């Protein structure tokens, strides 16, 4: 609370109000200029529907792709609307609202709007869980959009999916169980997820789907790393007693 208060008050004293608004305007204009276009869901569904109605083995993944497009649209539309309103508010074309005031505070301290639980801006509500600053999370948004766009253009499952890049990673894990249950003709209730680590260090090295399940990448390790095969070979095996 103390640090949040310091950030909110920083630059707000003296004659710095104009400087603060100019800084906010610069950030706002940069976001407006680079914000991706929303997905045209009619086009997405035209590509997805044939794979959903026919006996396509990866149809559960197609459903996840369509859902991710919808969630991305909800966030992009909210960002576009609130940024447009803020632009008009700063120009005096609209009355300033609590949402605009909260956005000004967030943009001035490089905070994702809505991160503050008392903020009335809904970016955080429509986004994925994150503690990154505004600029870092926005770059994350652009990368997520690129991955979802490439996936939805063909609705063909990626050879290796950036799992943390999804709004709802659990849906993809559930789809893996559905595909496996259909392939093995076993009840879905008997399916569970099991993770095995491959010897590949780059997801671009994946050339084909695995026999069971799917490849994913993007998981993080804290306080450790994977050793190379050469390093693993140099480790002395434990002595048997």
Coordinates of C-alpha atoms in Angstrom, one line a residue:
X1 CA 0.0 0.0 0.0
X2 CA 2.8 2.4 0.8
X3 CA 4.6 1.8 -2.5
X4 CA 1.3 2.0 -4.4
X5 CA 0.6 5.4 -2.8
X6 CA 4.1 6.7 -3.6
X7 CA 3.7 5.7 -7.2
X8 CA 0.3 7.4 -7.4
X9 CA 1.6 10.6 -5.9
X10 CA 4.9 10.6 -7.9
X11 CA 5.0 13.5 -10.3
X12 CA 1.7 14.9 -9.2
X13 CA 2.9 17.9 -7.2
X14 CA 4.0 21.4 -8.2
X15 CA 3.6 22.2 -11.9
X16 CA 4.1 18.7 -13.2
X17 CA 0.4 18.1 -14.1
X18 CA 1.0 19.0 -17.7
X19 CA 4.1 16.9 -18.0
X20 CA 2.2 13.9 -16.6
X21 CA -0.7 14.3 -19.1
X22 CA 1.8 14.6 -21.9
X23 CA 3.5 11.4 -20.8
X24 CA 0.2 9.6 -20.5
X25 CA -0.8 10.9 -24.0
X26 CA 2.4 9.5 -25.4
X27 CA 1.8 6.1 -23.9
X28 CA -1.9 6.1 -25.0
X29 CA -1.1 7.1 -28.6
X30 CA 1.6 4.3 -28.8
X31 CA -1.0 1.7 -27.6
X32 CA -3.6 3.0 -30.0
X33 CA -1.3 2.8 -33.0
X34 CA 0.0 -0.7 -32.3
X35 CA -3.1 -2.3 -31.0
X36 CA -4.0 -5.3 -33.2
X37 CA -7.3 -5.6 -35.0
X38 CA -9.9 -7.8 -33.5
X39 CA -10.5 -11.2 -35.0
X40 CA -13.4 -11.4 -37.4
X41 CA -15.2 -14.3 -35.8
X42 CA -17.3 -15.0 -39.0
X43 CA -14.0 -15.7 -40.8
X44 CA -12.6 -17.7 -38.0
X45 CA -15.8 -19.9 -37.8
X46 CA -15.7 -20.4 -41.6
X47 CA -12.3 -22.0 -41.2
X48 CA -13.1 -23.9 -38.0
X49 CA -16.6 -25.3 -38.9
X50 CA -15.5 -27.9 -41.5
X51 CA -13.0 -29.3 -39.0
X52 CA -15.7 -29.4 -36.3
X53 CA -18.4 -31.2 -38.3
X54 CA -16.2 -33.8 -40.0
X55 CA -14.3 -36.6 -38.3
X56 CA -11.2 -34.4 -37.6
X57 CA -9.1 -36.0 -34.8
X58 CA -8.0 -32.6 -33.5
X59 CA -11.5 -31.0 -33.3
X60 CA -11.2 -30.3 -29.5
X61 CA -8.1 -28.2 -30.3
X62 CA -10.1 -26.3 -32.9
X63 CA -12.7 -25.4 -30.2
X64 CA -9.9 -24.1 -28.0
X65 CA -8.6 -21.9 -30.8
X66 CA -12.1 -20.4 -31.4
X67 CA -12.5 -19.7 -27.7
X68 CA -9.1 -18.0 -27.5
X69 CA -10.1 -15.7 -30.4
X70 CA -13.2 -14.7 -28.5
X71 CA -11.3 -14.0 -25.3
X72 CA -8.7 -12.0 -27.2
X73 CA -11.5 -10.0 -28.9
X74 CA -13.1 -9.2 -25.5
X75 CA -9.8 -7.7 -24.3
X76 CA -8.9 -5.9 -27.5
X77 CA -12.4 -4.3 -27.8
X78 CA -12.3 -3.1 -24.2
X79 CA -8.8 -1.6 -24.7
X80 CA -9.8 0.1 -27.9
X81 CA -12.9 1.5 -26.4
X82 CA -11.4 2.8 -23.2
X83 CA -8.3 4.2 -25.0
X84 CA -10.6 6.0 -27.5
X85 CA -12.6 7.5 -24.6
X86 CA -9.5 8.6 -22.8
X87 CA -8.2 10.3 -26.0
X88 CA -11.5 12.2 -26.3
X89 CA -11.4 13.0 -22.6
X90 CA -7.9 14.5 -22.7
X91 CA -9.0 16.6 -25.7
X92 CA -12.1 17.9 -23.9
X93 CA -14.5 16.1 -26.2
X94 CA -15.9 14.0 -23.3
X95 CA -16.3 14.5 -19.6
X96 CA -13.6 12.8 -17.5
X97 CA -15.0 9.7 -15.8
X98 CA -13.6 7.5 -13.0
X99 CA -12.5 5.0 -15.6
X100 CA -10.5 7.6 -17.4
X101 CA -8.9 8.9 -14.2
X102 CA -7.9 5.4 -13.2
X103 CA -6.4 4.8 -16.6
X104 CA -4.4 8.1 -16.3
X105 CA -3.0 6.9 -13.0
X106 CA -2.1 3.4 -14.4
X107 CA -0.5 4.7 -17.6
X108 CA 1.5 7.2 -15.7
X109 CA 3.1 4.6 -13.5
X110 CA 3.4 1.8 -16.2
X111 CA 0.7 -0.3 -14.5
X112 CA -1.7 -2.5 -16.4
X113 CA -5.1 -0.7 -16.0
X114 CA -7.3 -2.5 -13.6
X115 CA -4.5 -4.1 -11.6
X116 CA -5.4 -1.9 -8.7
X117 CA -8.4 -3.7 -7.1
X118 CA -10.1 -0.3 -6.6
X119 CA -9.7 0.7 -10.2
X120 CA -12.9 0.8 -12.4
X121 CA -11.0 0.0 -15.6
X122 CA -11.6 -3.6 -16.8
X123 CA -8.4 -4.5 -18.7
X124 CA -7.3 -6.8 -15.9
X125 CA -10.7 -8.5 -15.8
X126 CA -10.5 -9.4 -19.4
X127 CA -6.8 -10.3 -19.5
X128 CA -4.8 -13.3 -18.2
X129 CA -3.2 -13.5 -14.7
X130 CA 0.0 -11.4 -14.7
X131 CA 2.1 -9.2 -12.5
X132 CA 4.1 -7.6 -15.3
X133 CA 4.2 -3.8 -15.9
X134 CA 2.2 -2.2 -18.7
X135 CA 4.8 -2.3 -21.4
X136 CA 5.9 -5.8 -20.6
X137 CA 2.4 -7.2 -20.5
X138 CA 1.5 -5.3 -23.7
X139 CA 4.4 -7.0 -25.5
X140 CA 3.1 -10.2 -24.1
X141 CA -0.3 -9.4 -25.6
X142 CA 1.2 -8.9 -29.0
X143 CA 3.0 -12.2 -28.9
X144 CA -0.1 -14.0 -27.7
X145 CA -2.1 -12.4 -30.6
X146 CA 0.5 -13.6 -33.1
X147 CA 0.3 -17.2 -31.8
X148 CA -3.5 -17.2 -31.7
X149 CA -3.7 -15.6 -35.2
X150 CA -1.4 -18.2 -36.8
X151 CA -3.4 -20.9 -35.1
X152 CA -6.8 -19.6 -36.1
X153 CA -5.9 -18.9 -39.7
X154 CA -5.8 -22.6 -40.4
X155 CA -7.2 -24.2 -37.2
X156 CA -4.4 -26.8 -37.6
X157 CA -2.9 -27.6 -34.2
X158 CA 0.7 -26.3 -33.7
X159 CA 3.3 -28.9 -33.4
X160 CA 4.3 -27.4 -30.1
X161 CA 2.0 -24.9 -28.4
X162 CA 3.0 -22.0 -26.2
X163 CA 0.8 -23.1 -23.4
X164 CA 1.3 -20.0 -21.1
X165 CA 0.2 -17.9 -24.1
X166 CA -3.4 -19.0 -23.7
X167 CA -6.1 -17.2 -21.7
X168 CA -7.3 -20.6 -20.5
X169 CA -4.5 -23.2 -20.6
X170 CA -6.7 -25.7 -18.8
X171 CA -9.0 -25.9 -21.8
X172 CA -6.1 -27.1 -24.0
X173 CA -5.1 -29.7 -21.4
X174 CA -8.7 -30.9 -21.3
X175 CA -8.7 -31.1 -25.1
X176 CA -5.6 -33.3 -25.0
X177 CA -7.5 -35.7 -22.8
X178 CA -10.5 -35.7 -25.1
X179 CA -8.3 -36.4 -28.2
X180 CA -6.5 -39.2 -26.4
X181 CA -9.8 -40.7 -25.1
X182 CA -11.2 -40.8 -28.7
X183 CA -8.0 -42.3 -30.1
X184 CA -7.7 -45.0 -27.5
X185 CA -11.5 -45.5 -27.1
X186 CA -11.3 -45.1 -23.4
X187 CA -13.7 -43.1 -21.1
X188 CA -12.8 -39.5 -20.7
X189 CA -13.3 -39.7 -17.0
X190 CA -10.3 -42.2 -16.9
X191 CA -8.0 -39.7 -18.6
X192 CA -5.4 -37.6 -16.8
X193 CA -2.5 -35.4 -17.8
X194 CA 1.0 -36.5 -17.5
X195 CA 4.1 -34.5 -18.4
X196 CA 7.3 -35.8 -19.9
X197 CA 10.3 -33.7 -20.8
X198 CA 11.9 -34.1 -24.2
X199 CA 15.5 -33.7 -25.1
X200 CA 14.8 -30.8 -27.5
X201 CA 15.9 -27.4 -26.3
X202 CA 14.0 -25.4 -29.0
X203 CA 10.3 -25.8 -29.9
X204 CA 11.3 -25.2 -33.6
X205 CA 13.0 -28.6 -33.5
X206 CA 9.6 -30.3 -33.3
X207 CA 8.9 -31.8 -36.8
X208 CA 5.8 -34.0 -36.0
X209 CA 3.2 -34.7 -33.4
X210 CA 4.0 -37.1 -30.6
X211 CA 2.4 -40.5 -30.5
X212 CA 0.4 -39.6 -27.5
X213 CA -0.6 -36.2 -26.2
X214 CA 0.9 -32.9 -27.6
X215 CA 4.1 -30.9 -27.3
X216 CA 4.0 -27.7 -25.3
X217 CA 6.6 -25.1 -24.4
X218 CA 7.0 -21.9 -22.4
X219 CA 7.0 -23.4 -18.9
X220 CA 9.4 -21.7 -16.5
X221 CA 11.8 -23.1 -13.9
X222 CA 12.7 -21.2 -10.8
X223 CA 16.2 -21.5 -9.3
X224 CA 17.4 -24.2 -11.7
X225 CA 17.8 -25.2 -15.3
X226 CA 18.1 -28.3 -17.4
X227 CA 21.5 -29.6 -18.0
X228 CA 22.7 -30.4 -21.5
X229 CA 23.2 -34.0 -22.6
X230 CA 27.0 -33.5 -22.3
X231 CA 26.7 -32.2 -18.8
X232 CA 24.4 -35.1 -17.8
X233 CA 26.9 -37.6 -19.1
X234 CA 29.6 -36.1 -16.9
X235 CA 27.6 -36.5 -13.7
X236 CA 28.9 -39.5 -11.7
X237 CA 26.2 -42.0 -11.1
X238 CA 25.2 -42.8 -7.5
X239 CA 27.0 -45.7 -5.9
X240 CA 24.9 -48.8 -5.2
X241 CA 25.1 -50.2 -1.7

